[in-house]
Tab-separated table of C-alpha atoms in Angstrom:
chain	number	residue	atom	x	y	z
A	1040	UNK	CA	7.062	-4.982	18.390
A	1041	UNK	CA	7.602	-7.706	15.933
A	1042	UNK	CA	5.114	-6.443	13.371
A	1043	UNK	CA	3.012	-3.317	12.685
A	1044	UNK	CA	0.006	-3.270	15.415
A	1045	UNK	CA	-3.198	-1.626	14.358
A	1046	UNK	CA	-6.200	-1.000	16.696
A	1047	UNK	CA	-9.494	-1.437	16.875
A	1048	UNK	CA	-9.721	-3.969	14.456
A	1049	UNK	CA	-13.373	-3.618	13.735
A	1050	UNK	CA	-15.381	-0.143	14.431
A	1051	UNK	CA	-18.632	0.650	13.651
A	1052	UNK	CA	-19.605	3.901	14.397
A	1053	UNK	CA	-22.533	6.210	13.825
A	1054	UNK	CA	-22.733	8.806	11.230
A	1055	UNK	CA	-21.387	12.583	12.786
A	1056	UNK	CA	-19.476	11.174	15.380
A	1057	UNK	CA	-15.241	11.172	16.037
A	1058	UNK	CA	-13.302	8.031	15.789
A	1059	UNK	CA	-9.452	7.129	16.665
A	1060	UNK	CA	-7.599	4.481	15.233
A	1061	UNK	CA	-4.413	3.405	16.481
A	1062	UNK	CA	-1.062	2.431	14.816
A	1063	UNK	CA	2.129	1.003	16.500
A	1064	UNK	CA	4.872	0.557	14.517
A	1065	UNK	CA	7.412	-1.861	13.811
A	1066	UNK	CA	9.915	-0.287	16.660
A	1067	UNK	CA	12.996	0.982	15.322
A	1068	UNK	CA	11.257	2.265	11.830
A	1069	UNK	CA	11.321	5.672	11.358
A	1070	UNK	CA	8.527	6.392	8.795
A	1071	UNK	CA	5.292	5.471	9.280
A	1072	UNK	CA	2.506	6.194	6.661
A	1073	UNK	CA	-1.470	5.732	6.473
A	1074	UNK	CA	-3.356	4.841	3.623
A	1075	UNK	CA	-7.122	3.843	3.062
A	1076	UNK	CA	-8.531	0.999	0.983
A	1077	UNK	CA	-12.556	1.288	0.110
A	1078	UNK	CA	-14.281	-1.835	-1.091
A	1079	UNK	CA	-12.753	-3.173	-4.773
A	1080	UNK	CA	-10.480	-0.103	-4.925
A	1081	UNK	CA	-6.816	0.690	-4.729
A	1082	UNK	CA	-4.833	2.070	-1.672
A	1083	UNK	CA	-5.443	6.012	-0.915
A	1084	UNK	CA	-2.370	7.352	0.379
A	1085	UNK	CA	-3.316	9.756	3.292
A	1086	UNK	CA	-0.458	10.721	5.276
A	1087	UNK	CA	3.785	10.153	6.323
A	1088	UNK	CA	5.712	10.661	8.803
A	1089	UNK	CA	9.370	10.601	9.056
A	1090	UNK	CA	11.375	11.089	11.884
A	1091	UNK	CA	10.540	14.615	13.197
A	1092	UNK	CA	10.247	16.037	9.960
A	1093	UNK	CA	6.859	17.844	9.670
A	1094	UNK	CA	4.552	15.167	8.149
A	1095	UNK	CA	3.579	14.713	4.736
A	1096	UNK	CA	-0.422	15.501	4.694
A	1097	UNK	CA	-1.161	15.703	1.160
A	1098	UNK	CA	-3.518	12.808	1.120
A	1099	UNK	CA	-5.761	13.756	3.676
A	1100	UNK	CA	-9.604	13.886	1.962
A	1101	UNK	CA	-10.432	16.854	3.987
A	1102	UNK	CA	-9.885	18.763	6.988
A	1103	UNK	CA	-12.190	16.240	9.118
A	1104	UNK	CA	-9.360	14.274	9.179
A	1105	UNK	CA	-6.045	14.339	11.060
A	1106	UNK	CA	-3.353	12.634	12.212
A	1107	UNK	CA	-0.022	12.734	15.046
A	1108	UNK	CA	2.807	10.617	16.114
A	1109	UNK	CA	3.806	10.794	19.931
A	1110	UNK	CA	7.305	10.377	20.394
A	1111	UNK	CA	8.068	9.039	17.465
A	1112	UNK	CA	6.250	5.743	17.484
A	1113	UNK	CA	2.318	5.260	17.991
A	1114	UNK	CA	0.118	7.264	15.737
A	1115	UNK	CA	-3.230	7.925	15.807
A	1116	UNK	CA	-5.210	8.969	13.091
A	1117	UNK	CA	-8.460	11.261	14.423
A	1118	UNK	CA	-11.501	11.599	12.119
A	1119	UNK	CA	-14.175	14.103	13.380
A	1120	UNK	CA	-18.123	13.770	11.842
A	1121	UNK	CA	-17.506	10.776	10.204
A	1122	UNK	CA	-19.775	10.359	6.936
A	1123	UNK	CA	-20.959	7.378	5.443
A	1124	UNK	CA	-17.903	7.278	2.423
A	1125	UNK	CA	-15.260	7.489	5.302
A	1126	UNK	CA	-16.530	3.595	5.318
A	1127	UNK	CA	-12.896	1.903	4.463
A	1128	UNK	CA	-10.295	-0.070	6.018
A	1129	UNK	CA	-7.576	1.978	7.389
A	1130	UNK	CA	-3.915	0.793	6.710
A	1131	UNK	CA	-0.932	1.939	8.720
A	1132	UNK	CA	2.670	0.720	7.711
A	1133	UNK	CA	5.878	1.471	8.633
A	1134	UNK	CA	9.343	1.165	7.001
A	1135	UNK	CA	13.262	2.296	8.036
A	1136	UNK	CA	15.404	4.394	5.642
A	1137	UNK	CA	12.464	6.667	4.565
A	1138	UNK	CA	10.715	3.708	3.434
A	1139	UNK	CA	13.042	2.945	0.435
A	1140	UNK	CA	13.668	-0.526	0.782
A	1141	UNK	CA	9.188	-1.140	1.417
A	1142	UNK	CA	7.276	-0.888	4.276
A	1143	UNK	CA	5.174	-3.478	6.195
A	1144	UNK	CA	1.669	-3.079	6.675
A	1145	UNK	CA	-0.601	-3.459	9.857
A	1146	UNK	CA	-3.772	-5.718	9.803
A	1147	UNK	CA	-5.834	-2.525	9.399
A	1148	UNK	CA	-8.794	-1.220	11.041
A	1149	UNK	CA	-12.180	-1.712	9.071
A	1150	UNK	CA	-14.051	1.328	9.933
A	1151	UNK	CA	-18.175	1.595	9.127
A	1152	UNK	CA	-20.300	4.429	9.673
A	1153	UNK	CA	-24.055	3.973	9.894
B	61	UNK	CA	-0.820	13.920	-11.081
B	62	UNK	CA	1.458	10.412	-10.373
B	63	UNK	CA	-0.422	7.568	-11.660
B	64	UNK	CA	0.013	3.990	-11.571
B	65	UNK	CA	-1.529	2.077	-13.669
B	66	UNK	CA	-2.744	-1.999	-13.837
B	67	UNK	CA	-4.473	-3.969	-15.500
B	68	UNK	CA	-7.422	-5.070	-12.986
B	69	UNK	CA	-7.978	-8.153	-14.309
B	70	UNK	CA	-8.519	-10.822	-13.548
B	71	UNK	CA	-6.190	-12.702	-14.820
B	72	UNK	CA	-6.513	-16.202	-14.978
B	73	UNK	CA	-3.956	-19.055	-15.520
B	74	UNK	CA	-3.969	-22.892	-15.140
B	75	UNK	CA	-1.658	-24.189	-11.896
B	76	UNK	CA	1.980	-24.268	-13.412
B	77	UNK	CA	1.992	-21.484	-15.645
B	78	UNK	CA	3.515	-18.403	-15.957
B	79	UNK	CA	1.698	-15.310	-14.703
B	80	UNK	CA	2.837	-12.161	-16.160
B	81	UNK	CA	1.319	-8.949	-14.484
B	82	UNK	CA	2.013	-5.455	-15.834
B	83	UNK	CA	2.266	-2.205	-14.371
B	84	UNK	CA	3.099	1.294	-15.594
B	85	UNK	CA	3.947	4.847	-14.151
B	86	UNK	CA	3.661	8.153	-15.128
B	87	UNK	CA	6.814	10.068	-12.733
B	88	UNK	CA	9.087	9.644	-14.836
B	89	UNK	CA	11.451	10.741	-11.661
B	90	UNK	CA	10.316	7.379	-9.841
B	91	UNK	CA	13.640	5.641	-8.019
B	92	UNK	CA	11.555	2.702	-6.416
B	93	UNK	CA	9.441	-0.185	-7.123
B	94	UNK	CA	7.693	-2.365	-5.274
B	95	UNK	CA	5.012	-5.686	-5.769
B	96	UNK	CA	2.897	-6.309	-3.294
B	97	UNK	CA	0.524	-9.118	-2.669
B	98	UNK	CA	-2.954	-8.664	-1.094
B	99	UNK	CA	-5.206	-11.903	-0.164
B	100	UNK	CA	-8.444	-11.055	-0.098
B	101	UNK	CA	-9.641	-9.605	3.498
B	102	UNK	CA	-5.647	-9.173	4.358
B	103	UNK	CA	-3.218	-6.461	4.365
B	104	UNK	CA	-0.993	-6.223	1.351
B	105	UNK	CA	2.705	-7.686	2.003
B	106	UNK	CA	5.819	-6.830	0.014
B	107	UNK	CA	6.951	-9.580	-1.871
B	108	UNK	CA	9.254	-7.745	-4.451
B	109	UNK	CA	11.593	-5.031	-4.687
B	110	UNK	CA	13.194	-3.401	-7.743
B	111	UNK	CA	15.911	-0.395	-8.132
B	112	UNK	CA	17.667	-0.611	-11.481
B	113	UNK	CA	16.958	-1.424	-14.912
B	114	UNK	CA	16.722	-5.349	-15.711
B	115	UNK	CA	15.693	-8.639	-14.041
B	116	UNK	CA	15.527	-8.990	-10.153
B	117	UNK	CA	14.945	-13.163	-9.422
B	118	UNK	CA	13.291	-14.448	-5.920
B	119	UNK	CA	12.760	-17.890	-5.837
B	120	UNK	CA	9.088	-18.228	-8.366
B	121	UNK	CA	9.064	-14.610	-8.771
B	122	UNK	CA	11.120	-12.208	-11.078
B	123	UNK	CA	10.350	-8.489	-11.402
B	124	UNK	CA	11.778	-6.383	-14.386
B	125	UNK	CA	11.924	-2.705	-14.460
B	126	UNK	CA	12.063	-0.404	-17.732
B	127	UNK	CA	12.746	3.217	-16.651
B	128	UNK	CA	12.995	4.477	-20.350
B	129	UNK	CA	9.307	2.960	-21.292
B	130	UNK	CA	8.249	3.655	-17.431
B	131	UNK	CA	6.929	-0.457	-17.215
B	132	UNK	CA	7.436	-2.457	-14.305
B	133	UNK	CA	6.536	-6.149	-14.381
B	134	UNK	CA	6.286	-8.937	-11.976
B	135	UNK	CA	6.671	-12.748	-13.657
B	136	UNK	CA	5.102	-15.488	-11.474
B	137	UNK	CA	6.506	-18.803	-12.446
B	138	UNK	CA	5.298	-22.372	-12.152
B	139	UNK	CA	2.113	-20.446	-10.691
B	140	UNK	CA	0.291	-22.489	-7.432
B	141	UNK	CA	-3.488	-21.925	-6.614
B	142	UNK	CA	-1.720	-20.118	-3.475
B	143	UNK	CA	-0.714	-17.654	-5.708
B	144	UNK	CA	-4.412	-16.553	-6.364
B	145	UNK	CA	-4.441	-12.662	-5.353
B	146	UNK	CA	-4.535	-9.198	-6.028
B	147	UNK	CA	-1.029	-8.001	-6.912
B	148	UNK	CA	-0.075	-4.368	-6.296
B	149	UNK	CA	2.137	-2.276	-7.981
B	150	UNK	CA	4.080	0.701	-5.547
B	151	UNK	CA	6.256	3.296	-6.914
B	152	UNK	CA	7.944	6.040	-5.023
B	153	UNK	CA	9.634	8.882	-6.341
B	154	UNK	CA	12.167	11.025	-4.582
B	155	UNK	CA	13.588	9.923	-1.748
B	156	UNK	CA	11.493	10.365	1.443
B	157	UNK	CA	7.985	10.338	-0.422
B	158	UNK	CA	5.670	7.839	0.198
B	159	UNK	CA	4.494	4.997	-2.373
B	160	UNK	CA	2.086	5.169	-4.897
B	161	UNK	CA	-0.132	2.323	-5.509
B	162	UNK	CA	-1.776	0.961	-8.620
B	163	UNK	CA	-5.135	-0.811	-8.055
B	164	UNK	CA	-3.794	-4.093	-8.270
B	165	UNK	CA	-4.297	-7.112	-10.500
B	166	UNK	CA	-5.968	-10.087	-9.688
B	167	UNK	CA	-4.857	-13.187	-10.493
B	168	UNK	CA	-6.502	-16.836	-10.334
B	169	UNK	CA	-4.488	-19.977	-10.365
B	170	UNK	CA	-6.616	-23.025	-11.246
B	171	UNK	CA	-5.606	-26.146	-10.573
């Protein structure tokens, strides 16, 4: 696609249950990374994939959380009993060349749990 | 732990200036650097890209990197009200790890 595609855009969701979100990458790129922003702060790096290199989960807050990439393209980022500070918007971007040269960033999904 | 750090601001110059945001970094092994800008509700978008030591020019924009004193900076010139965001400072470190972001600066352009 012609830019990084992020889905749902909005989700509201009540505390203790699962959630999905959806990334499609820019096609072509090989590495495709998730971060999270919360509300005034910085982005939270959370996870990387490159190629079919087993990914990079260092950033992951916990083991609620989890993330895969079919094929080499669409990811989808799982998190199980959400909580009330999972409340963020959640960024996927993608790059080529292991990311060196930047990577471009989806419209992110703003995720609230009541 | 990598850290990069910003001043949060905000920083505040009259339409026409020059904007000078800072940024340092604590891997000293860091190979790439990166300014990003983020309007507020929008995703952050890559607007600068530095490798080496020195000045990198784009158009209003000029990044400078100092790997001995571990400083990047981004100089916004002739600033525009449209330049009024939250600028983000990314640094990777070896090749195939993913950036690290500051927490941005924000900056306000007033006319």
């Amino acid at each position: 696609g012609a830019g990084v595609s992020q889905s749902p855009s909005n989700k509201v969701t009540e505390k203790g249950k699962d959630v999905e979100l959806r990334c499609d990458p820019i096609s072509g790129h090989t590495a495709l990374y998730w971060y999270r922003q919360s509300l005034g702060q910085g982005l939270e790096f959370l996870i990387y994939f490159q190629g079919n290199s087993a990914p990079d989960k260092s950033g992951l807050p916990s083991d609620r959380f989890s993330a895969e990439r079919t094929g080499g393209s669409v990811s989808t980022l799982t998190i199980q009993r959400t909580q009330q500070e999972d409340s963020a918007v959640y960024l996927c971007a993608s790059g080529d060349n292991l990311g060196l040269y930047g990577y471009t960033f989806g419209s992110g999904t703003r995720l609230t749990v009541v | 732990q990598k850290e990069v750090e910003q001043n949060s601001g905000p920083l505040s110059v009259p339409e026409g200036a020059i904007a000078s945001l800072n940024c340092t970094y604590s891997d000293r092994g860091s190979q790439s650097f990166f300014w990003y800008r983020q309007y507020s509700g929008k995703s952050p978008e890559l607007i600068m890209s530095i490798y080496s030591n020195g000045d990198k020019e784009d158009g209003r924009f000029t990044a400078q990197l100092n790997k001995a004193s571990q400083y990047v900076s981004l100089l916004i010139r002739d600033s525009q009200p449209s330049d009024s965001a939250t600028y983000l400072c990314a640094v990777t470190g070896k090749r195939g790890t993913a950036l690290i972001f500051g927490k941005g600066t924000t900056l306000s352009v007033s006319s």
